[in-house]
JSON list of C-alpha atoms in Angstrom, two decimals:
[
{"chain": "A", "resi": 1, "resn": "UNK", "atom": "CA", "xyz": [26.99, -3.81, 21.49]},
{"chain": "A", "resi": 2, "resn": "UNK", "atom": "CA", "xyz": [23.20, -3.60, 21.89]},
{"chain": "A", "resi": 3, "resn": "UNK", "atom": "CA", "xyz": [21.36, -6.89, 22.17]},
{"chain": "A", "resi": 4, "resn": "UNK", "atom": "CA", "xyz": [18.47, -7.59, 19.84]},
{"chain": "A", "resi": 5, "resn": "UNK", "atom": "CA", "xyz": [15.60, -8.89, 22.00]},
{"chain": "A", "resi": 6, "resn": "UNK", "atom": "CA", "xyz": [14.25, -10.74, 19.00]},
{"chain": "A", "resi": 7, "resn": "UNK", "atom": "CA", "xyz": [17.50, -12.63, 18.50]},
{"chain": "A", "resi": 8, "resn": "UNK", "atom": "CA", "xyz": [17.68, -15.66, 20.85]},
{"chain": "A", "resi": 9, "resn": "UNK", "atom": "CA", "xyz": [21.45, -15.81, 20.38]},
{"chain": "A", "resi": 10, "resn": "UNK", "atom": "CA", "xyz": [21.83, -12.30, 21.71]},
{"chain": "A", "resi": 11, "resn": "UNK", "atom": "CA", "xyz": [19.63, -12.88, 24.76]},
{"chain": "A", "resi": 12, "resn": "UNK", "atom": "CA", "xyz": [21.36, -12.88, 28.18]},
{"chain": "A", "resi": 13, "resn": "UNK", "atom": "CA", "xyz": [22.47, -16.28, 29.41]},
{"chain": "A", "resi": 14, "resn": "UNK", "atom": "CA", "xyz": [20.10, -17.38, 32.21]},
{"chain": "A", "resi": 15, "resn": "UNK", "atom": "CA", "xyz": [21.64, -17.93, 35.63]},
{"chain": "A", "resi": 16, "resn": "UNK", "atom": "CA", "xyz": [22.23, -21.56, 36.62]},
{"chain": "A", "resi": 17, "resn": "UNK", "atom": "CA", "xyz": [19.35, -23.14, 38.45]},
{"chain": "A", "resi": 18, "resn": "UNK", "atom": "CA", "xyz": [19.67, -22.72, 42.19]},
{"chain": "A", "resi": 19, "resn": "UNK", "atom": "CA", "xyz": [17.93, -24.43, 45.08]},
{"chain": "A", "resi": 20, "resn": "UNK", "atom": "CA", "xyz": [14.66, -22.71, 45.93]},
{"chain": "A", "resi": 21, "resn": "UNK", "atom": "CA", "xyz": [14.90, -20.50, 48.99]},
{"chain": "A", "resi": 22, "resn": "UNK", "atom": "CA", "xyz": [12.19, -22.49, 50.72]},
{"chain": "A", "resi": 23, "resn": "UNK", "atom": "CA", "xyz": [14.14, -25.75, 50.36]},
{"chain": "A", "resi": 24, "resn": "UNK", "atom": "CA", "xyz": [17.30, -24.16, 51.73]},
{"chain": "A", "resi": 25, "resn": "UNK", "atom": "CA", "xyz": [15.42, -22.76, 54.70]},
{"chain": "A", "resi": 26, "resn": "UNK", "atom": "CA", "xyz": [13.93, -26.16, 55.50]},
{"chain": "A", "resi": 27, "resn": "UNK", "atom": "CA", "xyz": [17.36, -27.79, 55.42]},
{"chain": "A", "resi": 28, "resn": "UNK", "atom": "CA", "xyz": [18.72, -25.15, 57.79]},
{"chain": "A", "resi": 29, "resn": "UNK", "atom": "CA", "xyz": [15.76, -25.62, 60.13]},
{"chain": "A", "resi": 30, "resn": "UNK", "atom": "CA", "xyz": [16.21, -29.39, 60.18]},
{"chain": "A", "resi": 31, "resn": "UNK", "atom": "CA", "xyz": [19.92, -28.99, 60.89]},
{"chain": "A", "resi": 32, "resn": "UNK", "atom": "CA", "xyz": [19.20, -26.63, 63.80]},
{"chain": "A", "resi": 33, "resn": "UNK", "atom": "CA", "xyz": [16.55, -29.01, 65.15]},
{"chain": "A", "resi": 34, "resn": "UNK", "atom": "CA", "xyz": [19.05, -31.88, 64.94]},
{"chain": "A", "resi": 35, "resn": "UNK", "atom": "CA", "xyz": [21.75, -29.87, 66.75]},
{"chain": "A", "resi": 36, "resn": "UNK", "atom": "CA", "xyz": [19.31, -29.00, 69.54]},
{"chain": "A", "resi": 37, "resn": "UNK", "atom": "CA", "xyz": [18.28, -32.64, 69.94]},
{"chain": "A", "resi": 38, "resn": "UNK", "atom": "CA", "xyz": [21.87, -33.89, 69.98]},
{"chain": "A", "resi": 39, "resn": "UNK", "atom": "CA", "xyz": [22.97, -31.17, 72.38]},
{"chain": "A", "resi": 40, "resn": "UNK", "atom": "CA", "xyz": [20.10, -31.90, 74.75]},
{"chain": "A", "resi": 41, "resn": "UNK", "atom": "CA", "xyz": [20.84, -35.63, 74.76]},
{"chain": "A", "resi": 42, "resn": "UNK", "atom": "CA", "xyz": [24.50, -35.01, 75.61]},
{"chain": "A", "resi": 43, "resn": "UNK", "atom": "CA", "xyz": [23.74, -32.44, 78.32]},
{"chain": "A", "resi": 44, "resn": "UNK", "atom": "CA", "xyz": [21.00, -34.52, 79.96]},
{"chain": "A", "resi": 45, "resn": "UNK", "atom": "CA", "xyz": [23.32, -37.52, 80.10]},
{"chain": "A", "resi": 46, "resn": "UNK", "atom": "CA", "xyz": [26.17, -35.46, 81.60]},
{"chain": "A", "resi": 47, "resn": "UNK", "atom": "CA", "xyz": [24.33, -33.11, 83.96]},
{"chain": "A", "resi": 48, "resn": "UNK", "atom": "CA", "xyz": [20.90, -34.66, 84.41]},
{"chain": "A", "resi": 49, "resn": "UNK", "atom": "CA", "xyz": [17.61, -33.13, 83.33]},
{"chain": "A", "resi": 50, "resn": "UNK", "atom": "CA", "xyz": [17.24, -30.65, 86.21]},
{"chain": "A", "resi": 51, "resn": "UNK", "atom": "CA", "xyz": [20.89, -29.65, 85.87]},
{"chain": "A", "resi": 52, "resn": "UNK", "atom": "CA", "xyz": [20.44, -28.59, 82.24]},
{"chain": "A", "resi": 53, "resn": "UNK", "atom": "CA", "xyz": [18.82, -25.30, 81.23]},
{"chain": "A", "resi": 54, "resn": "UNK", "atom": "CA", "xyz": [17.32, -24.11, 77.96]},
{"chain": "A", "resi": 55, "resn": "UNK", "atom": "CA", "xyz": [20.21, -21.65, 77.76]},
{"chain": "A", "resi": 56, "resn": "UNK", "atom": "CA", "xyz": [22.68, -24.55, 78.00]},
{"chain": "A", "resi": 57, "resn": "UNK", "atom": "CA", "xyz": [20.97, -26.42, 75.17]},
{"chain": "A", "resi": 58, "resn": "UNK", "atom": "CA", "xyz": [20.78, -23.30, 72.99]},
{"chain": "A", "resi": 59, "resn": "UNK", "atom": "CA", "xyz": [24.45, -22.53, 73.57]},
{"chain": "A", "resi": 60, "resn": "UNK", "atom": "CA", "xyz": [25.42, -26.10, 72.70]},
{"chain": "A", "resi": 61, "resn": "UNK", "atom": "CA", "xyz": [23.66, -25.67, 69.34]},
{"chain": "A", "resi": 62, "resn": "UNK", "atom": "CA", "xyz": [25.13, -22.15, 68.95]},
{"chain": "A", "resi": 63, "resn": "UNK", "atom": "CA", "xyz": [21.70, -20.49, 68.81]},
{"chain": "A", "resi": 64, "resn": "UNK", "atom": "CA", "xyz": [19.82, -18.07, 71.04]},
{"chain": "A", "resi": 65, "resn": "UNK", "atom": "CA", "xyz": [17.16, -19.04, 73.58]},
{"chain": "A", "resi": 66, "resn": "UNK", "atom": "CA", "xyz": [14.65, -17.23, 71.40]},
{"chain": "A", "resi": 67, "resn": "UNK", "atom": "CA", "xyz": [15.60, -19.50, 68.51]},
{"chain": "A", "resi": 68, "resn": "UNK", "atom": "CA", "xyz": [15.27, -22.55, 70.77]},
{"chain": "A", "resi": 69, "resn": "UNK", "atom": "CA", "xyz": [11.63, -21.71, 71.47]},
{"chain": "A", "resi": 70, "resn": "UNK", "atom": "CA", "xyz": [10.90, -21.51, 67.76]},
{"chain": "A", "resi": 71, "resn": "UNK", "atom": "CA", "xyz": [11.60, -25.24, 67.61]},
{"chain": "A", "resi": 72, "resn": "UNK", "atom": "CA", "xyz": [10.53, -26.60, 70.99]},
{"chain": "A", "resi": 73, "resn": "UNK", "atom": "CA", "xyz": [8.07, -25.45, 73.64]},
{"chain": "A", "resi": 74, "resn": "UNK", "atom": "CA", "xyz": [10.27, -26.47, 76.55]},
{"chain": "A", "resi": 75, "resn": "UNK", "atom": "CA", "xyz": [13.24, -28.60, 77.51]},
{"chain": "A", "resi": 76, "resn": "UNK", "atom": "CA", "xyz": [10.77, -31.35, 78.46]},
{"chain": "A", "resi": 77, "resn": "UNK", "atom": "CA", "xyz": [10.03, -31.71, 74.75]},
{"chain": "A", "resi": 78, "resn": "UNK", "atom": "CA", "xyz": [13.67, -32.73, 74.33]},
{"chain": "A", "resi": 79, "resn": "UNK", "atom": "CA", "xyz": [13.83, -35.18, 77.20]},
{"chain": "A", "resi": 80, "resn": "UNK", "atom": "CA", "xyz": [13.80, -38.13, 74.81]},
{"chain": "A", "resi": 81, "resn": "UNK", "atom": "CA", "xyz": [14.69, -36.41, 71.52]},
{"chain": "A", "resi": 82, "resn": "UNK", "atom": "CA", "xyz": [15.47, -39.44, 69.40]},
{"chain": "A", "resi": 83, "resn": "UNK", "atom": "CA", "xyz": [12.79, -41.80, 70.70]},
{"chain": "A", "resi": 84, "resn": "UNK", "atom": "CA", "xyz": [10.65, -41.29, 67.59]},
{"chain": "A", "resi": 85, "resn": "UNK", "atom": "CA", "xyz": [13.49, -42.42, 65.33]},
{"chain": "A", "resi": 86, "resn": "UNK", "atom": "CA", "xyz": [14.31, -45.30, 67.64]},
{"chain": "A", "resi": 87, "resn": "UNK", "atom": "CA", "xyz": [10.79, -46.72, 67.67]},
{"chain": "A", "resi": 88, "resn": "UNK", "atom": "CA", "xyz": [10.46, -46.16, 63.93]},
{"chain": "A", "resi": 89, "resn": "UNK", "atom": "CA", "xyz": [13.54, -48.36, 63.60]},
{"chain": "A", "resi": 90, "resn": "UNK", "atom": "CA", "xyz": [11.85, -51.11, 65.61]},
{"chain": "A", "resi": 91, "resn": "UNK", "atom": "CA", "xyz": [8.74, -50.85, 63.47]},
{"chain": "A", "resi": 92, "resn": "UNK", "atom": "CA", "xyz": [10.83, -51.14, 60.29]},
{"chain": "A", "resi": 93, "resn": "UNK", "atom": "CA", "xyz": [12.64, -54.19, 61.67]},
{"chain": "A", "resi": 94, "resn": "UNK", "atom": "CA", "xyz": [9.32, -55.82, 62.56]},
{"chain": "A", "resi": 95, "resn": "UNK", "atom": "CA", "xyz": [8.09, -55.25, 59.02]},
{"chain": "A", "resi": 96, "resn": "UNK", "atom": "CA", "xyz": [11.16, -57.16, 57.75]},
{"chain": "A", "resi": 97, "resn": "UNK", "atom": "CA", "xyz": [10.45, -60.24, 59.86]},
{"chain": "A", "resi": 98, "resn": "UNK", "atom": "CA", "xyz": [9.08, -63.30, 57.98]},
{"chain": "A", "resi": 99, "resn": "UNK", "atom": "CA", "xyz": [5.30, -63.36, 57.84]},
{"chain": "A", "resi": 100, "resn": "UNK", "atom": "CA", "xyz": [5.19, -66.96, 59.15]},
{"chain": "A", "resi": 101, "resn": "UNK", "atom": "CA", "xyz": [7.28, -66.16, 62.24]},
{"chain": "A", "resi": 102, "resn": "UNK", "atom": "CA", "xyz": [5.55, -66.47, 65.60]},
{"chain": "A", "resi": 103, "resn": "UNK", "atom": "CA", "xyz": [4.27, -62.96, 66.48]},
{"chain": "A", "resi": 104, "resn": "UNK", "atom": "CA", "xyz": [5.98, -62.84, 69.87]},
{"chain": "A", "resi": 105, "resn": "UNK", "atom": "CA", "xyz": [9.25, -64.06, 68.35]},
{"chain": "A", "resi": 106, "resn": "UNK", "atom": "CA", "xyz": [8.95, -61.46, 65.60]},
{"chain": "A", "resi": 107, "resn": "UNK", "atom": "CA", "xyz": [8.48, -58.62, 68.09]},
{"chain": "A", "resi": 108, "resn": "UNK", "atom": "CA", "xyz": [11.31, -59.82, 70.32]},
{"chain": "A", "resi": 109, "resn": "UNK", "atom": "CA", "xyz": [13.68, -60.19, 67.38]},
{"chain": "A", "resi": 110, "resn": "UNK", "atom": "CA", "xyz": [12.78, -56.73, 66.10]},
{"chain": "A", "resi": 111, "resn": "UNK", "atom": "CA", "xyz": [13.51, -55.26, 69.53]},
{"chain": "A", "resi": 112, "resn": "UNK", "atom": "CA", "xyz": [16.80, -57.13, 69.79]},
{"chain": "A", "resi": 113, "resn": "UNK", "atom": "CA", "xyz": [17.85, -55.79, 66.39]},
{"chain": "A", "resi": 114, "resn": "UNK", "atom": "CA", "xyz": [17.39, -52.28, 67.77]},
{"chain": "A", "resi": 115, "resn": "UNK", "atom": "CA", "xyz": [19.86, -52.78, 70.62]},
{"chain": "A", "resi": 116, "resn": "UNK", "atom": "CA", "xyz": [22.72, -50.98, 68.83]},
{"chain": "A", "resi": 117, "resn": "UNK", "atom": "CA", "xyz": [20.79, -47.79, 67.98]},
{"chain": "A", "resi": 118, "resn": "UNK", "atom": "CA", "xyz": [19.09, -48.04, 71.38]},
{"chain": "A", "resi": 119, "resn": "UNK", "atom": "CA", "xyz": [22.45, -48.09, 73.17]},
{"chain": "A", "resi": 120, "resn": "UNK", "atom": "CA", "xyz": [23.40, -44.83, 71.44]},
{"chain": "A", "resi": 121, "resn": "UNK", "atom": "CA", "xyz": [20.06, -43.16, 72.16]},
{"chain": "A", "resi": 122, "resn": "UNK", "atom": "CA", "xyz": [19.15, -40.51, 74.70]},
{"chain": "A", "resi": 123, "resn": "UNK", "atom": "CA", "xyz": [16.79, -43.04, 76.27]},
{"chain": "A", "resi": 124, "resn": "UNK", "atom": "CA", "xyz": [19.73, -45.18, 77.35]},
{"chain": "A", "resi": 125, "resn": "UNK", "atom": "CA", "xyz": [21.80, -42.13, 78.28]},
{"chain": "A", "resi": 126, "resn": "UNK", "atom": "CA", "xyz": [19.12, -41.03, 80.73]},
{"chain": "A", "resi": 127, "resn": "UNK", "atom": "CA", "xyz": [19.00, -44.45, 82.34]},
{"chain": "A", "resi": 128, "resn": "UNK", "atom": "CA", "xyz": [22.76, -44.11, 82.84]},
{"chain": "A", "resi": 129, "resn": "UNK", "atom": "CA", "xyz": [22.65, -40.77, 84.59]},
{"chain": "A", "resi": 130, "resn": "UNK", "atom": "CA", "xyz": [19.93, -39.24, 86.69]},
{"chain": "A", "resi": 131, "resn": "UNK", "atom": "CA", "xyz": [22.07, -36.76, 88.52]},
{"chain": "A", "resi": 132, "resn": "UNK", "atom": "CA", "xyz": [19.40, -35.07, 90.65]},
{"chain": "A", "resi": 133, "resn": "UNK", "atom": "CA", "xyz": [16.72, -36.86, 92.61]},
{"chain": "A", "resi": 134, "resn": "UNK", "atom": "CA", "xyz": [13.94, -34.76, 91.11]},
{"chain": "A", "resi": 135, "resn": "UNK", "atom": "CA", "xyz": [14.90, -36.02, 87.67]},
{"chain": "A", "resi": 136, "resn": "UNK", "atom": "CA", "xyz": [13.69, -39.50, 88.56]},
{"chain": "A", "resi": 137, "resn": "UNK", "atom": "CA", "xyz": [10.04, -38.49, 88.55]},
{"chain": "A", "resi": 138, "resn": "UNK", "atom": "CA", "xyz": [10.35, -36.51, 85.32]},
{"chain": "A", "resi": 139, "resn": "UNK", "atom": "CA", "xyz": [12.15, -39.30, 83.49]},
{"chain": "A", "resi": 140, "resn": "UNK", "atom": "CA", "xyz": [9.76, -41.94, 84.84]},
{"chain": "A", "resi": 141, "resn": "UNK", "atom": "CA", "xyz": [6.70, -39.98, 83.71]},
{"chain": "A", "resi": 142, "resn": "UNK", "atom": "CA", "xyz": [8.14, -39.43, 80.26]},
{"chain": "A", "resi": 143, "resn": "UNK", "atom": "CA", "xyz": [9.10, -43.10, 79.92]},
{"chain": "A", "resi": 144, "resn": "UNK", "atom": "CA", "xyz": [5.63, -44.25, 80.95]},
{"chain": "A", "resi": 145, "resn": "UNK", "atom": "CA", "xyz": [3.98, -42.04, 78.34]},
{"chain": "A", "resi": 146, "resn": "UNK", "atom": "CA", "xyz": [6.56, -42.93, 75.70]},
{"chain": "A", "resi": 147, "resn": "UNK", "atom": "CA", "xyz": [6.14, -46.68, 76.12]},
{"chain": "A", "resi": 148, "resn": "UNK", "atom": "CA", "xyz": [2.35, -46.39, 76.35]},
{"chain": "A", "resi": 149, "resn": "UNK", "atom": "CA", "xyz": [2.22, -44.57, 73.02]},
{"chain": "A", "resi": 150, "resn": "UNK", "atom": "CA", "xyz": [4.54, -47.05, 71.37]},
{"chain": "A", "resi": 151, "resn": "UNK", "atom": "CA", "xyz": [2.68, -50.00, 72.84]},
{"chain": "A", "resi": 152, "resn": "UNK", "atom": "CA", "xyz": [-0.47, -48.82, 71.08]},
{"chain": "A", "resi": 153, "resn": "UNK", "atom": "CA", "xyz": [1.38, -48.59, 67.76]},
{"chain": "A", "resi": 154, "resn": "UNK", "atom": "CA", "xyz": [3.08, -51.93, 68.26]},
{"chain": "A", "resi": 155, "resn": "UNK", "atom": "CA", "xyz": [-0.23, -53.58, 69.12]},
{"chain": "A", "resi": 156, "resn": "UNK", "atom": "CA", "xyz": [-1.66, -52.56, 65.75]},
{"chain": "A", "resi": 157, "resn": "UNK", "atom": "CA", "xyz": [1.41, -53.89, 63.93]},
{"chain": "A", "resi": 158, "resn": "UNK", "atom": "CA", "xyz": [1.14, -57.23, 65.75]},
{"chain": "A", "resi": 159, "resn": "UNK", "atom": "CA", "xyz": [-2.58, -57.38, 65.02]},
{"chain": "A", "resi": 160, "resn": "UNK", "atom": "CA", "xyz": [-1.84, -57.05, 61.31]},
{"chain": "A", "resi": 161, "resn": "UNK", "atom": "CA", "xyz": [0.50, -60.05, 61.52]},
{"chain": "A", "resi": 162, "resn": "UNK", "atom": "CA", "xyz": [-2.03, -62.37, 63.15]},
{"chain": "A", "resi": 163, "resn": "UNK", "atom": "CA", "xyz": [-4.09, -64.75, 61.01]},
{"chain": "A", "resi": 164, "resn": "UNK", "atom": "CA", "xyz": [-7.55, -63.45, 60.24]},
{"chain": "A", "resi": 165, "resn": "UNK", "atom": "CA", "xyz": [-9.19, -66.29, 62.20]},
{"chain": "A", "resi": 166, "resn": "UNK", "atom": "CA", "xyz": [-7.18, -65.72, 65.41]},
{"chain": "A", "resi": 167, "resn": "UNK", "atom": "CA", "xyz": [-9.53, -65.82, 68.42]},
{"chain": "A", "resi": 168, "resn": "UNK", "atom": "CA", "xyz": [-9.57, -62.58, 70.42]},
{"chain": "A", "resi": 169, "resn": "UNK", "atom": "CA", "xyz": [-7.00, -61.20, 67.98]},
{"chain": "A", "resi": 170, "resn": "UNK", "atom": "CA", "xyz": [-6.98, -57.65, 69.34]},
{"chain": "A", "resi": 171, "resn": "UNK", "atom": "CA", "xyz": [-6.49, -58.89, 72.90]},
{"chain": "A", "resi": 172, "resn": "UNK", "atom": "CA", "xyz": [-3.72, -61.28, 71.83]},
{"chain": "A", "resi": 173, "resn": "UNK", "atom": "CA", "xyz": [-1.93, -58.50, 69.94]},
{"chain": "A", "resi": 174, "resn": "UNK", "atom": "CA", "xyz": [-2.14, -56.23, 72.98]},
{"chain": "A", "resi": 175, "resn": "UNK", "atom": "CA", "xyz": [-0.76, -58.91, 75.29]},
{"chain": "A", "resi": 176, "resn": "UNK", "atom": "CA", "xyz": [2.15, -59.66, 72.94]},
{"chain": "A", "resi": 177, "resn": "UNK", "atom": "CA", "xyz": [3.10, -55.99, 72.51]},
{"chain": "A", "resi": 178, "resn": "UNK", "atom": "CA", "xyz": [2.68, -55.24, 76.21]},
{"chain": "A", "resi": 179, "resn": "UNK", "atom": "CA", "xyz": [4.66, -58.26, 77.37]},
{"chain": "A", "resi": 180, "resn": "UNK", "atom": "CA", "xyz": [7.58, -57.58, 75.02]},
{"chain": "A", "resi": 181, "resn": "UNK", "atom": "CA", "xyz": [7.85, -53.93, 76.04]},
{"chain": "A", "resi": 182, "resn": "UNK", "atom": "CA", "xyz": [7.49, -54.89, 79.70]},
{"chain": "A", "resi": 183, "resn": "UNK", "atom": "CA", "xyz": [10.59, -57.04, 79.28]},
{"chain": "A", "resi": 184, "resn": "UNK", "atom": "CA", "xyz": [12.44, -54.04, 77.82]},
{"chain": "A", "resi": 185, "resn": "UNK", "atom": "CA", "xyz": [11.34, -51.86, 80.75]},
{"chain": "A", "resi": 186, "resn": "UNK", "atom": "CA", "xyz": [12.49, -54.55, 83.18]},
{"chain": "A", "resi": 187, "resn": "UNK", "atom": "CA", "xyz": [15.95, -54.54, 81.60]},
{"chain": "A", "resi": 188, "resn": "UNK", "atom": "CA", "xyz": [16.14, -50.73, 81.85]},
{"chain": "A", "resi": 189, "resn": "UNK", "atom": "CA", "xyz": [15.05, -50.72, 85.50]},
{"chain": "A", "resi": 190, "resn": "UNK", "atom": "CA", "xyz": [17.46, -53.53, 86.36]},
{"chain": "A", "resi": 191, "resn": "UNK", "atom": "CA", "xyz": [20.38, -51.70, 84.78]},
{"chain": "A", "resi": 192, "resn": "UNK", "atom": "CA", "xyz": [19.54, -48.48, 86.61]},
{"chain": "A", "resi": 193, "resn": "UNK", "atom": "CA", "xyz": [19.18, -50.31, 89.92]},
{"chain": "A", "resi": 194, "resn": "UNK", "atom": "CA", "xyz": [22.46, -52.18, 89.45]},
{"chain": "A", "resi": 195, "resn": "UNK", "atom": "CA", "xyz": [24.23, -48.98, 88.45]},
{"chain": "A", "resi": 196, "resn": "UNK", "atom": "CA", "xyz": [22.91, -47.21, 91.55]},
{"chain": "A", "resi": 197, "resn": "UNK", "atom": "CA", "xyz": [24.06, -49.94, 93.97]},
{"chain": "A", "resi": 198, "resn": "UNK", "atom": "CA", "xyz": [27.37, -50.59, 92.21]},
{"chain": "A", "resi": 199, "resn": "UNK", "atom": "CA", "xyz": [26.59, -54.11, 90.98]},
{"chain": "A", "resi": 200, "resn": "UNK", "atom": "CA", "xyz": [26.39, -53.34, 87.26]},
{"chain": "A", "resi": 201, "resn": "UNK", "atom": "CA", "xyz": [28.39, -55.82, 85.19]},
{"chain": "A", "resi": 202, "resn": "UNK", "atom": "CA", "xyz": [29.79, -55.62, 81.67]},
{"chain": "A", "resi": 203, "resn": "UNK", "atom": "CA", "xyz": [27.03, -57.85, 80.34]},
{"chain": "A", "resi": 204, "resn": "UNK", "atom": "CA", "xyz": [25.93, -56.27, 77.04]},
{"chain": "A", "resi": 205, "resn": "UNK", "atom": "CA", "xyz": [22.33, -55.03, 76.85]},
{"chain": "A", "resi": 206, "resn": "UNK", "atom": "CA", "xyz": [21.61, -57.47, 74.03]},
{"chain": "A", "resi": 207, "resn": "UNK", "atom": "CA", "xyz": [22.40, -60.40, 76.33]},
{"chain": "A", "resi": 208, "resn": "UNK", "atom": "CA", "xyz": [20.15, -59.04, 79.08]},
{"chain": "A", "resi": 209, "resn": "UNK", "atom": "CA", "xyz": [17.35, -58.52, 76.59]},
{"chain": "A", "resi": 210, "resn": "UNK", "atom": "CA", "xyz": [17.74, -62.03, 75.21]},
{"chain": "A", "resi": 211, "resn": "UNK", "atom": "CA", "xyz": [17.61, -63.40, 78.74]},
{"chain": "A", "resi": 212, "resn": "UNK", "atom": "CA", "xyz": [14.52, -61.32, 79.54]},
{"chain": "A", "resi": 213, "resn": "UNK", "atom": "CA", "xyz": [12.73, -62.53, 76.42]},
{"chain": "A", "resi": 214, "resn": "UNK", "atom": "CA", "xyz": [13.71, -66.10, 77.26]},
{"chain": "A", "resi": 215, "resn": "UNK", "atom": "CA", "xyz": [12.11, -65.69, 80.69]},
{"chain": "A", "resi": 216, "resn": "UNK", "atom": "CA", "xyz": [9.01, -64.25, 79.07]},
{"chain": "A", "resi": 217, "resn": "UNK", "atom": "CA", "xyz": [8.63, -67.23, 76.76]},
{"chain": "A", "resi": 218, "resn": "UNK", "atom": "CA", "xyz": [9.19, -69.65, 79.68]},
{"chain": "A", "resi": 219, "resn": "UNK", "atom": "CA", "xyz": [6.36, -67.98, 81.55]},
{"chain": "A", "resi": 220, "resn": "UNK", "atom": "CA", "xyz": [4.14, -68.34, 78.50]},
{"chain": "A", "resi": 221, "resn": "UNK", "atom": "CA", "xyz": [5.05, -72.02, 78.11]},
{"chain": "A", "resi": 222, "resn": "UNK", "atom": "CA", "xyz": [4.38, -72.75, 81.77]},
{"chain": "A", "resi": 223, "resn": "UNK", "atom": "CA", "xyz": [0.94, -71.17, 81.49]},
{"chain": "A", "resi": 224, "resn": "UNK", "atom": "CA", "xyz": [-0.11, -73.47, 78.66]}
]
């Protein structure tokens, strides 16, 4: 039977709405990016940075090397693939701290709350395994830059928490952020050193971090 174009009842039934192609492509891209990051973290932890190739990472994500380079310029870009998410977590935790809390306590508590996601991160995995001596310099350089960038961001967050009439507020914020992250770096270095010489204990990272922050506050108290 011929359909009358003027009759709405005889018009073809429109196809169900479907997700726009652009949205589907973005979801596929994000999934591939996630697989590459996760694969890199696992391979770096198992084989070390120098012992892992771009081909290895691509194969782990079931993509070609050509596809890999559509997402990342090099394997160095994946050395600490989840650090952005990890530090964003710390920032979110700091935002949840009570406004009246001492700024140093607030930063320390925010960092302690991130111990669980930190323990599962590639950052911790790399401190567990640096299989080839040359990796040490690469990891160290990346960590220095990573912490420096985050220290700048953390300083601004601390500055926003300080009372408006705080003397030398920008300097105080920088000292607080720098001291707290220095304590975190000290814990990482201590764990790597203990692991290397066979003296690592089962003490959970949260306990070491609490102890490090306690030492930091003792130093501050002694200086007053």
